[in-house]
Amino acid sequence: MDYFLIWLSVSYSVILYSPLIAAQQFEYRYHICTDNSTYTVNSSFPSNLNATLSSLYENASRSDGFGSISVGKNSDRVFALFLCRGDDSPESCRRCIKTAREEIKIRCPNYKEAIIWYDRCMLRYSNRSIFSVTEESPKAWLWNMNDIGNAIDQNQFNSNLVGLMNQLITRAASSSNFFAMGDTNGTAYNRIYGTVQCTPDISPSECRKCLSGRVSDIPSCCSGKVGGNVLTPSCSIRFETYPFYTAPPAPLPPASSPSPPTPPPTSLNPSGERKASSRTVLYISVPTSAFAVLFFSICYYCYVHKKAKKENSAMKGGN
Ligand SMILES: *[C@@H]1O[C@H](CO)[C@@H](O)[C@H](O)[C@H]1NC(C)=O
Ligand SMILES: *[C@@H]1O[C@H](CO)[C@@H](O)[C@H](O)[C@H]1NC(C)=O
Ligand SMILES: *[C@@H]1O[C@H](CO)[C@@H](O)[C@H](O)[C@H]1NC(C)=O
Ligand SMILES: *[C@@H]1O[C@H](CO)[C@@H](O)[C@H](O)[C@H]1NC(C)=O
Ligand SMILES: *[C@@H]1O[C@H](CO)[C@@H](O)[C@H](O)[C@H]1NC(C)=O
Ligand SMILES: *[C@@H]1O[C@H](CO)[C@@H](O)[C@H](O)[C@H]1NC(C)=O
């Protein structure tokens, strides 16, 4: 695991010496604009939406990483919420929400309902109340392009992964912010790092149920991969074989909590079925550090499969 530390310290230097790169530290994951939900521009929905997203942004650094607000009346009422990753600093959270707020307008213009995910935050809004409701759809699956490989024991990896996830679920559901992170032995050759998180406006039992559902998505989503990310509006999980979150004992650096900078990855909807209620995703992330390239392949995530099995599971996961 030494090389992970090297990678982090190299990336950290990059941030120190290159503020421009640090400014784009939020990795885009995916977004969904709800079908058939466009508003008319002469309604008061767009200005309510503007006001809602502005308030969310204003309050992002004051909150505990979660905020919800509603603006407007009747059919033009807007409900919106955001969630930042549990290990994120208020300042970083605020910057992520700023990015998300701008991007969601661009990616879902004139939509009454949309959601966008980054590695460190999620933002969603709708014309219906989305507060305190558990929603496990739509769902996005992303996976690390790198295979676990035949050289190591995949069964051991998988059972340790599930063990870690179940531990994290228990911890998250009994925590105040519904977030947990931790690591465990993967195999003799690697460790597994994981995070699980729910929006804190649902109940602990709903959080537990939502997260357990995401863990049961792993075999379909990310089987044989060294990393995976399953996203739904109410909960999400992620695992990698490198420490992608802020390690708890390490005090935060004074400026903020930098993460390894990467250019924005691209995403595709491989099936071309834009109306499907759940998606599988191409996700590419290119490390900027030359050292990282030595240790990781150039692309982290990508859409790999053409397997009907996965498509079927994806469809079953929707709705
Ligand atoms: C969306 O609208 C199109 C045409 O207006 C319609 O064919 C389709 O069934 C609608 N989809 C949903 C989910 O309502
Ligand atoms: C939200 O907008 C959609 C699409 O215009 C509409 O069908 C639905 O009834 C609206 N929901 C509420 C609660 O106003
Ligand atoms: C918006 O404009 C359309 C036609 O352009 C009109 O039919 C509709 O009544 C208008 N809505 C409002 C709220 O003014
Ligand atoms: C929303 O805010 C942006 C600037 O932040 C502005 O350009 C746009 O006109 C506003 N839209 C509405 C409907 O208020
Ligand atoms: C944001 O802060 C303002 C004033 O501090 C408060 O009135 C408002 O309710 C807050 N909104 C949210 C979404 O927390
Ligand atoms: C993790 O692996 C190390 C070295 O292989 C071993 O000593 C340790 O007992 C393992 N820990 C667990 C919890 O399996």
PDB file of N, CA and C in Angstrom, residues 38-71:
ATOM      1  N   THR A  38     -40.259  18.937 -18.260  1.00  0.00           N
ATOM      2  CA  THR A  38     -39.790  20.283 -18.592  1.00  0.00           C
ATOM      3  C   THR A  38     -40.816  21.332 -18.169  1.00  0.00           C
ATOM      4  N   TYR A  39     -40.307  22.478 -17.773  1.00  0.00           N
ATOM      5  CA  TYR A  39     -41.178  23.577 -17.374  1.00  0.00           C
ATOM      6  C   TYR A  39     -41.272  24.607 -18.496  1.00  0.00           C
ATOM      7  N   THR A  40     -42.293  25.463 -18.405  1.00  0.00           N
ATOM      8  CA  THR A  40     -42.393  26.545 -19.388  1.00  0.00           C
ATOM      9  C   THR A  40     -41.635  27.745 -18.837  1.00  0.00           C
ATOM     10  N   VAL A  41     -40.889  28.391 -19.702  1.00  0.00           N
ATOM     11  CA  VAL A  41     -39.994  29.458 -19.246  1.00  0.00           C
ATOM     12  C   VAL A  41     -40.749  30.650 -18.668  1.00  0.00           C
ATOM     13  N   ASN A  42     -42.015  30.819 -19.075  1.00  0.00           N
ATOM     14  CA  ASN A  42     -42.731  31.967 -18.516  1.00  0.00           C
ATOM     15  C   ASN A  42     -43.385  31.660 -17.168  1.00  0.00           C
ATOM     16  N   SER A  43     -43.226  30.463 -16.652  1.00  0.00           N
ATOM     17  CA  SER A  43     -43.744  30.169 -15.317  1.00  0.00           C
ATOM     18  C   SER A  43     -42.764  30.714 -14.279  1.00  0.00           C
ATOM     19  N   SER A  44     -43.161  30.650 -13.012  1.00  0.00           N
ATOM     20  CA  SER A  44     -42.207  31.125 -11.997  1.00  0.00           C
ATOM     21  C   SER A  44     -41.292  30.004 -11.513  1.00  0.00           C
ATOM     22  N   PHE A  45     -41.430  28.821 -12.123  1.00  0.00           N
ATOM     23  CA  PHE A  45     -40.558  27.705 -11.731  1.00  0.00           C
ATOM     24  C   PHE A  45     -39.071  28.048 -11.876  1.00  0.00           C
ATOM     25  N   PRO A  46     -38.628  28.580 -13.038  1.00  0.00           N
ATOM     26  CA  PRO A  46     -37.190  28.835 -13.174  1.00  0.00           C
ATOM     27  C   PRO A  46     -36.633  29.834 -12.160  1.00  0.00           C
ATOM     28  N   SER A  47     -37.381  30.879 -11.837  1.00  0.00           N
ATOM     29  CA  SER A  47     -36.832  31.817 -10.853  1.00  0.00           C
ATOM     30  C   SER A  47     -36.857  31.199  -9.452  1.00  0.00           C
ATOM     31  N   ASN A  48     -37.889  30.386  -9.168  1.00  0.00           N
ATOM     32  CA  ASN A  48     -37.889  29.661  -7.895  1.00  0.00           C
ATOM     33  C   ASN A  48     -36.705  28.696  -7.816  1.00  0.00           C
ATOM     34  N   LEU A  49     -36.436  28.058  -8.936  1.00  0.00           N
ATOM     35  CA  LEU A  49     -35.308  27.132  -8.976  1.00  0.00           C
ATOM     36  C   LEU A  49     -34.006  27.882  -8.718  1.00  0.00           C
ATOM     37  N   ASN A  50     -33.871  29.027  -9.368  1.00  0.00           N
ATOM     38  CA  ASN A  50     -32.688  29.865  -9.137  1.00  0.00           C
ATOM     39  C   ASN A  50     -32.534  30.193  -7.660  1.00  0.00           C
ATOM     40  N   ALA A  51     -33.621  30.629  -7.066  1.00  0.00           N
ATOM     41  CA  ALA A  51     -33.572  31.043  -5.659  1.00  0.00           C
ATOM     42  C   ALA A  51     -33.243  29.848  -4.763  1.00  0.00           C
ATOM     43  N   THR A  52     -33.824  28.706  -5.079  1.00  0.00           N
ATOM     44  CA  THR A  52     -33.596  27.505  -4.274  1.00  0.00           C
ATOM     45  C   THR A  52     -32.127  27.086  -4.318  1.00  0.00           C
ATOM     46  N   LEU A  53     -31.596  27.033  -5.525  1.00  0.00           N
ATOM     47  CA  LEU A  53     -30.212  26.577  -5.664  1.00  0.00           C
ATOM     48  C   LEU A  53     -29.247  27.579  -5.031  1.00  0.00           C
ATOM     49  N   SER A  54     -29.586  28.863  -5.099  1.00  0.00           N
ATOM     50  CA  SER A  54     -28.733  29.870  -4.455  1.00  0.00           C
ATOM     51  C   SER A  54     -28.721  29.690  -2.942  1.00  0.00           C
ATOM     52  N   SER A  55     -29.903  29.458  -2.361  1.00  0.00           N
ATOM     53  CA  SER A  55     -29.953  29.263  -0.903  1.00  0.00           C
ATOM     54  C   SER A  55     -29.183  28.026  -0.490  1.00  0.00           C
ATOM     55  N   LEU A  56     -29.342  26.981  -1.264  1.00  0.00           N
ATOM     56  CA  LEU A  56     -28.611  25.755  -0.929  1.00  0.00           C
ATOM     57  C   LEU A  56     -27.117  26.045  -0.914  1.00  0.00           C
ATOM     58  N   TYR A  57     -26.674  26.741  -1.917  1.00  0.00           N
ATOM     59  CA  TYR A  57     -25.252  27.052  -2.020  1.00  0.00           C
ATOM     60  C   TYR A  57     -24.814  27.932  -0.847  1.00  0.00           C
ATOM     61  N   GLU A  58     -25.612  28.963  -0.551  1.00  0.00           N
ATOM     62  CA  GLU A  58     -25.262  29.868   0.548  1.00  0.00           C
ATOM     63  C   GLU A  58     -25.094  29.096   1.852  1.00  0.00           C
ATOM     64  N   ASN A  59     -25.934  28.097   2.034  1.00  0.00           N
ATOM     65  CA  ASN A  59     -25.921  27.392   3.313  1.00  0.00           C
ATOM     66  C   ASN A  59     -25.013  26.173   3.325  1.00  0.00           C
ATOM     67  N   ALA A  60     -24.426  25.855   2.205  1.00  0.00           N
ATOM     68  CA  ALA A  60     -23.685  24.592   2.122  1.00  0.00           C
ATOM     69  C   ALA A  60     -22.540  24.529   3.125  1.00  0.00           C
ATOM     70  N   SER A  61     -21.853  25.650   3.359  1.00  0.00           N
ATOM     71  CA  SER A  61     -20.706  25.589   4.259  1.00  0.00           C
ATOM     72  C   SER A  61     -21.142  25.686   5.719  1.00  0.00           C
ATOM     73  N   ARG A  62     -22.409  26.050   5.957  1.00  0.00           N
ATOM     74  CA  ARG A  62     -22.880  26.174   7.336  1.00  0.00           C
ATOM     75  C   ARG A  62     -23.506  24.874   7.835  1.00  0.00           C
ATOM     76  N   SER A  63     -23.821  24.013   6.918  1.00  0.00           N
ATOM     77  CA  SER A  63     -24.558  22.815   7.293  1.00  0.00           C
ATOM     78  C   SER A  63     -23.607  21.695   7.698  1.00  0.00           C
ATOM     79  N   ASP A  64     -24.155  20.578   8.059  1.00  0.00           N
ATOM     80  CA  ASP A  64     -23.355  19.389   8.331  1.00  0.00           C
ATOM     81  C   ASP A  64     -23.202  18.546   7.072  1.00  0.00           C
ATOM     82  N   GLY A  65     -23.143  19.191   5.944  1.00  0.00           N
ATOM     83  CA  GLY A  65     -22.991  18.439   4.712  1.00  0.00           C
ATOM     84  C   GLY A  65     -24.310  18.020   4.104  1.00  0.00           C
ATOM     85  N   PHE A  66     -25.404  18.468   4.698  1.00  0.00           N
ATOM     86  CA  PHE A  66     -26.718  18.162   4.132  1.00  0.00           C
ATOM     87  C   PHE A  66     -27.616  19.377   4.296  1.00  0.00           C
ATOM     88  N   GLY A  67     -28.408  19.673   3.278  1.00  0.00           N
ATOM     89  CA  GLY A  67     -29.353  20.773   3.401  1.00  0.00           C
ATOM     90  C   GLY A  67     -30.508  20.567   2.457  1.00  0.00           C
ATOM     91  N   SER A  68     -31.679  21.061   2.860  1.00  0.00           N
ATOM     92  CA  SER A  68     -32.830  20.972   1.974  1.00  0.00           C
ATOM     93  C   SER A  68     -33.617  22.264   2.096  1.00  0.00           C
ATOM     94  N   ILE A  69     -34.254  22.657   1.018  1.00  0.00           N
ATOM     95  CA  ILE A  69     -35.004  23.902   1.029  1.00  0.00           C
ATOM     96  C   ILE A  69     -36.073  23.846  -0.049  1.00  0.00           C
ATOM     97  N   SER A  70     -37.143  24.568   0.199  1.00  0.00           N
ATOM     98  CA  SER A  70     -38.225  24.626  -0.769  1.00  0.00           C
ATOM     99  C   SER A  70     -38.624  26.085  -0.967  1.00  0.00           C
ATOM    100  N   VAL A  71     -38.853  26.460  -2.218  1.00  0.00           N
ATOM    101  CA  VAL A  71     -39.206  27.842  -2.552  1.00  0.00           C
ATOM    102  C   VAL A  71     -40.382  27.822  -3.518  1.00  0.00           C
TER     103      VAL A  71
END
